[in-house]
Amino acid sequence: MSIRVMLVDDQVLLRTGFRMVLAAQPDMDVVAEAGDGAEAIETLAGTEVDVVLMDVRMPKLDGVEATRRICAGPNPPKVIILTTFDLDEYAFSGLKAGASGFMLKDVPPGELLGAIRSVHSGDAVVAPSTTRRLLDRFSPMLPSSGKEPQHKELEKLTDREREVMMLVAQGLSNGEIAARLVLSEATVKTHVGRILTKLALRDRVQVVVLAYETGLVRAGGGAG
């Protein structure tokens, strides 16, 4: 079955461009469009959507608040925030609101399509290293923390799980973590799954955000 995509952007020309790219794919179907966040939420109430491409700066209701409301609902679609270099702070807010990742509006078509497929399949959404660079840049927006992580939920993790979480937050893939810790890739995947379950996180992006918020890692990717 095709991946059902919704385009949310107040620029009609931009939506048209994205729609043309997606329509050429045998496994994707643009099932809805909206010009602002409020319209997107209204449309989603009556339309089955798998992935939402969400702009951030829009009239009536911006993409960050729309993402927050969408992700708070039951069985929400995955959201990919679309941003530009000078609007990265919105992308950061979007990740915290529940988005599964972010991409620049001028992303090459192949990367956009790959991100949509990754999000839909539940794999690592956008490259963790890309997310980490965003968080590094806006780390002053995060609450300051002491030497020890302040999030009590982290106490649920074993020492190995905490070690894996730090490496995820530093942008390493499962394969790279396996090589670093001399483990099998399957074992690393199991650890990541347990981390998500114990901390009630949806995906690796939320792992990165939480690791920075708690001070488990510091800006620059080092351990806290």
PDB file of C-alpha atoms in Angstrom:
ATOM      1  CA  MET A   1       0.000   0.000   0.000  1.00  0.00           C
ATOM      2  CA  SER A   2       1.246   3.486  -0.836  1.00  0.00           C
ATOM      3  CA  ILE A   3       2.557   5.845   1.827  1.00  0.00           C
ATOM      4  CA  ARG A   4      -0.155   8.461   2.338  1.00  0.00           C
ATOM      5  CA  VAL A   5       1.442  11.899   2.569  1.00  0.00           C
ATOM      6  CA  MET A   6      -0.013  15.259   3.548  1.00  0.00           C
ATOM      7  CA  LEU A   7       1.625  18.551   2.508  1.00  0.00           C
ATOM      8  CA  VAL A   8       1.238  21.518   4.845  1.00  0.00           C
ATOM      9  CA  ASP A   9       2.653  24.829   3.620  1.00  0.00           C
ATOM     10  CA  ASP A  10       1.176  28.257   2.931  1.00  0.00           C
ATOM     11  CA  GLN A  11       3.125  28.516  -0.336  1.00  0.00           C
ATOM     12  CA  VAL A  12       1.068  26.894  -3.079  1.00  0.00           C
ATOM     13  CA  LEU A  13       4.027  26.768  -5.462  1.00  0.00           C
ATOM     14  CA  LEU A  14       6.114  24.858  -2.944  1.00  0.00           C
ATOM     15  CA  ARG A  15       3.332  22.345  -2.315  1.00  0.00           C
ATOM     16  CA  THR A  16       3.008  21.887  -6.067  1.00  0.00           C
ATOM     17  CA  GLY A  17       6.708  21.117  -6.379  1.00  0.00           C
ATOM     18  CA  PHE A  18       6.653  18.571  -3.575  1.00  0.00           C
ATOM     19  CA  ARG A  19       3.483  16.995  -4.964  1.00  0.00           C
ATOM     20  CA  MET A  20       5.092  16.512  -8.377  1.00  0.00           C
ATOM     21  CA  VAL A  21       8.107  14.802  -6.812  1.00  0.00           C
ATOM     22  CA  LEU A  22       6.000  12.497  -4.661  1.00  0.00           C
ATOM     23  CA  ALA A  23       3.487  11.700  -7.397  1.00  0.00           C
ATOM     24  CA  ALA A  24       6.283  10.230  -9.503  1.00  0.00           C
ATOM     25  CA  GLN A  25       6.916   7.586  -6.832  1.00  0.00           C
ATOM     26  CA  PRO A  26       5.075   4.255  -7.125  1.00  0.00           C
ATOM     27  CA  ASP A  27       4.926   3.884  -3.333  1.00  0.00           C
ATOM     28  CA  MET A  28       3.681   7.375  -2.380  1.00  0.00           C
ATOM     29  CA  ASP A  29       0.399   9.198  -2.697  1.00  0.00           C
ATOM     30  CA  VAL A  30      -0.351  12.800  -1.714  1.00  0.00           C
ATOM     31  CA  VAL A  31      -3.775  12.416  -0.110  1.00  0.00           C
ATOM     32  CA  ALA A  32      -4.202  15.896   1.387  1.00  0.00           C
ATOM     33  CA  GLU A  33      -2.848  19.434   1.464  1.00  0.00           C
ATOM     34  CA  ALA A  34      -3.288  22.382   3.795  1.00  0.00           C
ATOM     35  CA  GLY A  35      -2.192  26.006   3.826  1.00  0.00           C
ATOM     36  CA  ASP A  36      -1.800  26.375   7.589  1.00  0.00           C
ATOM     37  CA  GLY A  37      -1.710  24.359  10.787  1.00  0.00           C
ATOM     38  CA  ALA A  38      -5.367  24.827  11.663  1.00  0.00           C
ATOM     39  CA  GLU A  39      -6.465  23.576   8.260  1.00  0.00           C
ATOM     40  CA  ALA A  40      -4.080  20.637   8.600  1.00  0.00           C
ATOM     41  CA  ILE A  41      -5.619  19.540  11.907  1.00  0.00           C
ATOM     42  CA  GLU A  42      -9.130  19.897  10.503  1.00  0.00           C
ATOM     43  CA  THR A  43      -8.236  17.909   7.392  1.00  0.00           C
ATOM     44  CA  LEU A  44      -6.571  15.123   9.394  1.00  0.00           C
ATOM     45  CA  ALA A  45      -9.798  14.568  11.299  1.00  0.00           C
ATOM     46  CA  GLY A  46     -11.304  13.056   8.167  1.00  0.00           C
ATOM     47  CA  THR A  47      -8.303  11.797   6.217  1.00  0.00           C
ATOM     48  CA  GLU A  48      -6.007   8.832   6.825  1.00  0.00           C
ATOM     49  CA  VAL A  49      -2.405  10.065   6.609  1.00  0.00           C
ATOM     50  CA  ASP A  50       0.869   8.275   7.305  1.00  0.00           C
ATOM     51  CA  VAL A  51       3.399  11.119   7.011  1.00  0.00           C
ATOM     52  CA  VAL A  52       2.943  14.894   7.228  1.00  0.00           C
ATOM     53  CA  LEU A  53       5.451  17.304   5.681  1.00  0.00           C
ATOM     54  CA  MET A  54       4.982  20.350   7.906  1.00  0.00           C
ATOM     55  CA  ASP A  55       6.161  23.897   7.272  1.00  0.00           C
ATOM     56  CA  VAL A  56       6.840  25.972  10.385  1.00  0.00           C
ATOM     57  CA  ARG A  57       6.009  29.582   9.578  1.00  0.00           C
ATOM     58  CA  MET A  58       2.361  29.782   8.539  1.00  0.00           C
ATOM     59  CA  PRO A  59      -0.655  32.003   9.301  1.00  0.00           C
ATOM     60  CA  LYS A  60      -3.412  31.128  11.807  1.00  0.00           C
ATOM     61  CA  LEU A  61      -1.521  28.239  13.402  1.00  0.00           C
ATOM     62  CA  ASP A  62       2.192  27.641  12.933  1.00  0.00           C
ATOM     63  CA  GLY A  63       3.730  24.277  12.222  1.00  0.00           C
ATOM     64  CA  VAL A  64       5.200  23.777  15.677  1.00  0.00           C
ATOM     65  CA  GLU A  65       1.887  24.133  17.509  1.00  0.00           C
ATOM     66  CA  ALA A  66       0.127  22.114  14.823  1.00  0.00           C
ATOM     67  CA  THR A  67       2.713  19.355  15.267  1.00  0.00           C
ATOM     68  CA  ARG A  68       2.227  19.409  19.035  1.00  0.00           C
ATOM     69  CA  ARG A  69      -1.534  18.993  18.673  1.00  0.00           C
ATOM     70  CA  ILE A  70      -1.274  16.328  15.999  1.00  0.00           C
ATOM     71  CA  CYS A  71       1.262  14.235  17.904  1.00  0.00           C
ATOM     72  CA  ALA A  72      -0.821  14.438  21.077  1.00  0.00           C
ATOM     73  CA  GLY A  73      -3.698  12.653  19.370  1.00  0.00           C
ATOM     74  CA  PRO A  74      -4.342   8.904  19.135  1.00  0.00           C
ATOM     75  CA  ASN A  75      -2.326   7.040  16.481  1.00  0.00           C
ATOM     76  CA  PRO A  76      -0.925  10.231  14.965  1.00  0.00           C
ATOM     77  CA  PRO A  77       0.848  10.329  11.609  1.00  0.00           C
ATOM     78  CA  LYS A  78       4.596  10.885  11.614  1.00  0.00           C
ATOM     79  CA  VAL A  79       5.580  14.530  11.114  1.00  0.00           C
ATOM     80  CA  ILE A  80       8.655  15.822   9.309  1.00  0.00           C
ATOM     81  CA  ILE A  81       9.315  19.512   9.929  1.00  0.00           C
ATOM     82  CA  LEU A  82      10.419  21.543   6.914  1.00  0.00           C
ATOM     83  CA  THR A  83      12.707  24.453   7.660  1.00  0.00           C
ATOM     84  CA  THR A  84      15.294  26.826   6.243  1.00  0.00           C
ATOM     85  CA  PHE A  85      18.735  27.626   7.660  1.00  0.00           C
ATOM     86  CA  ASP A  86      17.528  30.814   9.327  1.00  0.00           C
ATOM     87  CA  LEU A  87      14.566  29.066  10.940  1.00  0.00           C
ATOM     88  CA  ASP A  88      16.387  26.206  12.659  1.00  0.00           C
ATOM     89  CA  GLU A  89      15.048  27.279  16.047  1.00  0.00           C
ATOM     90  CA  TYR A  90      11.585  26.338  14.796  1.00  0.00           C
ATOM     91  CA  ALA A  91      12.834  22.913  13.804  1.00  0.00           C
ATOM     92  CA  PHE A  92      14.217  22.420  17.306  1.00  0.00           C
ATOM     93  CA  SER A  93      10.837  23.361  18.776  1.00  0.00           C
ATOM     94  CA  GLY A  94       9.179  21.033  16.295  1.00  0.00           C
ATOM     95  CA  LEU A  95      11.281  18.086  17.452  1.00  0.00           C
ATOM     96  CA  LYS A  96      10.303  18.806  21.036  1.00  0.00           C
ATOM     97  CA  ALA A  97       6.665  19.036  19.943  1.00  0.00           C
ATOM     98  CA  GLY A  98       6.806  15.467  18.666  1.00  0.00           C
ATOM     99  CA  ALA A  99       8.087  15.649  15.098  1.00  0.00           C
ATOM    100  CA  SER A 100      10.039  12.625  13.929  1.00  0.00           C
ATOM    101  CA  GLY A 101      12.675  14.738  12.222  1.00  0.00           C
ATOM    102  CA  PHE A 102      13.329  17.786  10.120  1.00  0.00           C
ATOM    103  CA  MET A 103      14.605  18.642   6.696  1.00  0.00           C
ATOM    104  CA  LEU A 104      15.615  21.774   4.845  1.00  0.00           C
ATOM    105  CA  LYS A 105      13.181  22.981   2.218  1.00  0.00           C
ATOM    106  CA  ASP A 106      15.846  22.812  -0.465  1.00  0.00           C
ATOM    107  CA  VAL A 107      16.664  19.182   0.322  1.00  0.00           C
ATOM    108  CA  PRO A 108      17.514  17.062  -2.752  1.00  0.00           C
ATOM    109  CA  PRO A 109      14.463  15.030  -3.835  1.00  0.00           C
ATOM    110  CA  GLY A 110      16.201  11.726  -3.133  1.00  0.00           C
ATOM    111  CA  GLU A 111      16.849  12.677   0.488  1.00  0.00           C
ATOM    112  CA  LEU A 112      13.281  13.844   0.996  1.00  0.00           C
ATOM    113  CA  LEU A 113      11.899  10.597  -0.402  1.00  0.00           C
ATOM    114  CA  GLY A 114      14.304   8.569   1.714  1.00  0.00           C
ATOM    115  CA  ALA A 115      13.259  10.431   4.855  1.00  0.00           C
ATOM    116  CA  ILE A 116       9.574   9.831   4.162  1.00  0.00           C
ATOM    117  CA  ARG A 117      10.179   6.111   3.651  1.00  0.00           C
ATOM    118  CA  SER A 118      12.347   5.866   6.778  1.00  0.00           C
ATOM    119  CA  VAL A 119       9.768   7.640   8.916  1.00  0.00           C
ATOM    120  CA  HIS A 120       6.986   5.465   7.572  1.00  0.00           C
ATOM    121  CA  SER A 121       8.896   2.241   8.223  1.00  0.00           C
ATOM    122  CA  GLY A 122       9.720   3.291  11.769  1.00  0.00           C
ATOM    123  CA  ASP A 123      13.470   3.283  11.253  1.00  0.00           C
ATOM    124  CA  ALA A 124      15.827   6.059  12.307  1.00  0.00           C
ATOM    125  CA  VAL A 125      14.046   9.026  10.820  1.00  0.00           C
ATOM    126  CA  VAL A 126      16.488  11.749   9.879  1.00  0.00           C
ATOM    127  CA  ALA A 127      20.210  11.139  10.396  1.00  0.00           C
ATOM    128  CA  PRO A 128      20.878  11.450  14.143  1.00  0.00           C
ATOM    129  CA  SER A 129      24.074  13.376  13.405  1.00  0.00           C
ATOM    130  CA  THR A 130      22.022  16.003  11.598  1.00  0.00           C
ATOM    131  CA  THR A 131      19.686  16.287  14.557  1.00  0.00           C
ATOM    132  CA  ARG A 132      22.663  16.530  16.887  1.00  0.00           C
ATOM    133  CA  ARG A 133      24.135  19.444  14.930  1.00  0.00           C
ATOM    134  CA  LEU A 134      20.841  21.254  15.283  1.00  0.00           C
ATOM    135  CA  LEU A 135      20.784  20.643  19.026  1.00  0.00           C
ATOM    136  CA  ASP A 136      24.421  21.697  19.363  1.00  0.00           C
ATOM    137  CA  ARG A 137      23.609  25.013  17.734  1.00  0.00           C
ATOM    138  CA  PHE A 138      20.646  25.683  19.978  1.00  0.00           C
ATOM    139  CA  SER A 139      21.874  24.062  23.182  1.00  0.00           C
ATOM    140  CA  PRO A 140      21.536  27.414  25.050  1.00  0.00           C
ATOM    141  CA  MET A 141      17.770  26.920  24.697  1.00  0.00           C
ATOM    142  CA  LEU A 142      18.016  23.797  26.829  1.00  0.00           C
ATOM    143  CA  PRO A 143      17.729  24.000  30.597  1.00  0.00           C
ATOM    144  CA  SER A 144      21.102  24.040  32.318  1.00  0.00           C
ATOM    145  CA  SER A 145      21.950  20.875  34.181  1.00  0.00           C
ATOM    146  CA  GLY A 146      24.504  19.750  36.684  1.00  0.00           C
ATOM    147  CA  LYS A 147      27.095  17.059  36.244  1.00  0.00           C
ATOM    148  CA  GLU A 148      24.530  14.299  36.747  1.00  0.00           C
ATOM    149  CA  PRO A 149      21.457  13.821  34.567  1.00  0.00           C
ATOM    150  CA  GLN A 150      18.407  15.274  36.296  1.00  0.00           C
ATOM    151  CA  HIS A 151      15.757  13.109  34.625  1.00  0.00           C
ATOM    152  CA  LYS A 152      14.735  10.447  37.145  1.00  0.00           C
ATOM    153  CA  GLU A 153      13.498   8.201  34.354  1.00  0.00           C
ATOM    154  CA  LEU A 154      17.137   7.633  33.352  1.00  0.00           C
ATOM    155  CA  GLU A 155      17.536   5.648  36.574  1.00  0.00           C
ATOM    156  CA  LYS A 156      15.500   2.912  34.874  1.00  0.00           C
ATOM    157  CA  LEU A 157      18.350   2.292  32.444  1.00  0.00           C
ATOM    158  CA  THR A 158      21.153  -0.168  32.986  1.00  0.00           C
ATOM    159  CA  ASP A 159      24.720   1.086  32.665  1.00  0.00           C
ATOM    160  CA  ARG A 160      24.942  -0.460  29.187  1.00  0.00           C
ATOM    161  CA  GLU A 161      21.659   1.119  28.088  1.00  0.00           C
ATOM    162  CA  ARG A 162      22.825   4.515  29.281  1.00  0.00           C
ATOM    163  CA  GLU A 163      26.068   4.012  27.366  1.00  0.00           C
ATOM    164  CA  VAL A 164      24.105   3.147  24.214  1.00  0.00           C
ATOM    165  CA  MET A 165      21.848   6.163  24.736  1.00  0.00           C
ATOM    166  CA  MET A 166      24.849   8.503  24.887  1.00  0.00           C
ATOM    167  CA  LEU A 167      26.187   7.116  21.625  1.00  0.00           C
ATOM    168  CA  VAL A 168      22.790   7.452  19.940  1.00  0.00           C
ATOM    169  CA  ALA A 169      22.725  11.085  21.068  1.00  0.00           C
ATOM    170  CA  GLN A 170      26.192  11.614  19.621  1.00  0.00           C
ATOM    171  CA  GLY A 171      24.880  10.627  16.188  1.00  0.00           C
ATOM    172  CA  LEU A 172      26.160   7.058  15.866  1.00  0.00           C
ATOM    173  CA  SER A 173      24.185   4.478  13.921  1.00  0.00           C
ATOM    174  CA  ASN A 174      23.452   1.028  15.342  1.00  0.00           C
ATOM    175  CA  GLY A 175      26.342  -0.384  13.322  1.00  0.00           C
ATOM    176  CA  GLU A 176      28.764   2.232  14.602  1.00  0.00           C
ATOM    177  CA  ILE A 177      27.610   1.685  18.186  1.00  0.00           C
ATOM    178  CA  ALA A 178      28.083  -2.068  17.762  1.00  0.00           C
ATOM    179  CA  ALA A 179      31.654  -1.530  16.578  1.00  0.00           C
ATOM    180  CA  ARG A 180      32.406   0.911  19.395  1.00  0.00           C
ATOM    181  CA  LEU A 181      31.067  -1.376  22.131  1.00  0.00           C
ATOM    182  CA  VAL A 182      32.084  -4.671  20.482  1.00  0.00           C
ATOM    183  CA  LEU A 183      28.515  -5.911  20.330  1.00  0.00           C
ATOM    184  CA  SER A 184      26.385  -7.364  17.560  1.00  0.00           C
ATOM    185  CA  GLU A 185      24.155  -4.930  15.697  1.00  0.00           C
ATOM    186  CA  ALA A 186      21.127  -6.985  16.773  1.00  0.00           C
ATOM    187  CA  THR A 187      22.113  -6.532  20.426  1.00  0.00           C
ATOM    188  CA  VAL A 188      22.423  -2.773  19.972  1.00  0.00           C
ATOM    189  CA  LYS A 189      18.996  -2.684  18.328  1.00  0.00           C
ATOM    190  CA  THR A 190      17.588  -4.535  21.328  1.00  0.00           C
ATOM    191  CA  HIS A 191      19.168  -2.025  23.713  1.00  0.00           C
ATOM    192  CA  VAL A 192      17.748   0.895  21.727  1.00  0.00           C
ATOM    193  CA  GLY A 193      14.302  -0.713  21.809  1.00  0.00           C
ATOM    194  CA  ARG A 194      14.491  -1.133  25.588  1.00  0.00           C
ATOM    195  CA  ILE A 195      15.583   2.500  25.994  1.00  0.00           C
ATOM    196  CA  LEU A 196      12.586   3.681  23.979  1.00  0.00           C
ATOM    197  CA  THR A 197      10.238   1.482  26.004  1.00  0.00           C
ATOM    198  CA  LYS A 198      11.609   2.350  29.451  1.00  0.00           C
ATOM    199  CA  LEU A 199      11.656   6.098  28.773  1.00  0.00           C
ATOM    200  CA  ALA A 200       8.372   6.102  26.823  1.00  0.00           C
ATOM    201  CA  LEU A 201      10.065   7.665  23.803  1.00  0.00           C
ATOM    202  CA  ARG A 202       8.837   7.286  20.240  1.00  0.00           C
ATOM    203  CA  ASP A 203      12.079   7.271  18.260  1.00  0.00           C
ATOM    204  CA  ARG A 204      15.784   8.133  18.175  1.00  0.00           C
ATOM    205  CA  VAL A 205      15.091  11.834  17.740  1.00  0.00           C
ATOM    206  CA  GLN A 206      13.400  11.914  21.137  1.00  0.00           C
ATOM    207  CA  VAL A 207      16.351  10.002  22.599  1.00  0.00           C
ATOM    208  CA  VAL A 208      18.675  12.767  21.370  1.00  0.00           C
ATOM    209  CA  VAL A 209      16.476  15.558  22.736  1.00  0.00           C
ATOM    210  CA  LEU A 210      16.176  13.884  26.147  1.00  0.00           C
ATOM    211  CA  ALA A 211      19.908  13.179  26.347  1.00  0.00           C
ATOM    212  CA  TYR A 212      20.630  16.875  25.852  1.00  0.00           C
ATOM    213  CA  GLU A 213      17.882  18.067  28.179  1.00  0.00           C
ATOM    214  CA  THR A 214      19.064  15.878  31.045  1.00  0.00           C
ATOM    215  CA  GLY A 215      22.743  16.665  30.580  1.00  0.00           C
ATOM    216  CA  LEU A 216      23.578  13.063  29.645  1.00  0.00           C
ATOM    217  CA  VAL A 217      25.490  14.648  26.769  1.00  0.00           C
ATOM    218  CA  ARG A 218      26.643  18.239  26.352  1.00  0.00           C
ATOM    219  CA  ALA A 219      26.706  20.477  23.317  1.00  0.00           C
ATOM    220  CA  GLY A 220      29.419  19.158  21.070  1.00  0.00           C
ATOM    221  CA  GLY A 221      28.393  15.570  21.637  1.00  0.00           C
ATOM    222  CA  GLY A 222      30.486  14.844  24.720  1.00  0.00           C
ATOM    223  CA  ALA A 223      29.255  12.915  27.705  1.00  0.00           C
ATOM    224  CA  GLY A 224      27.777  14.930  30.532  1.00  0.00           C
TER     225      GLY A 224
END
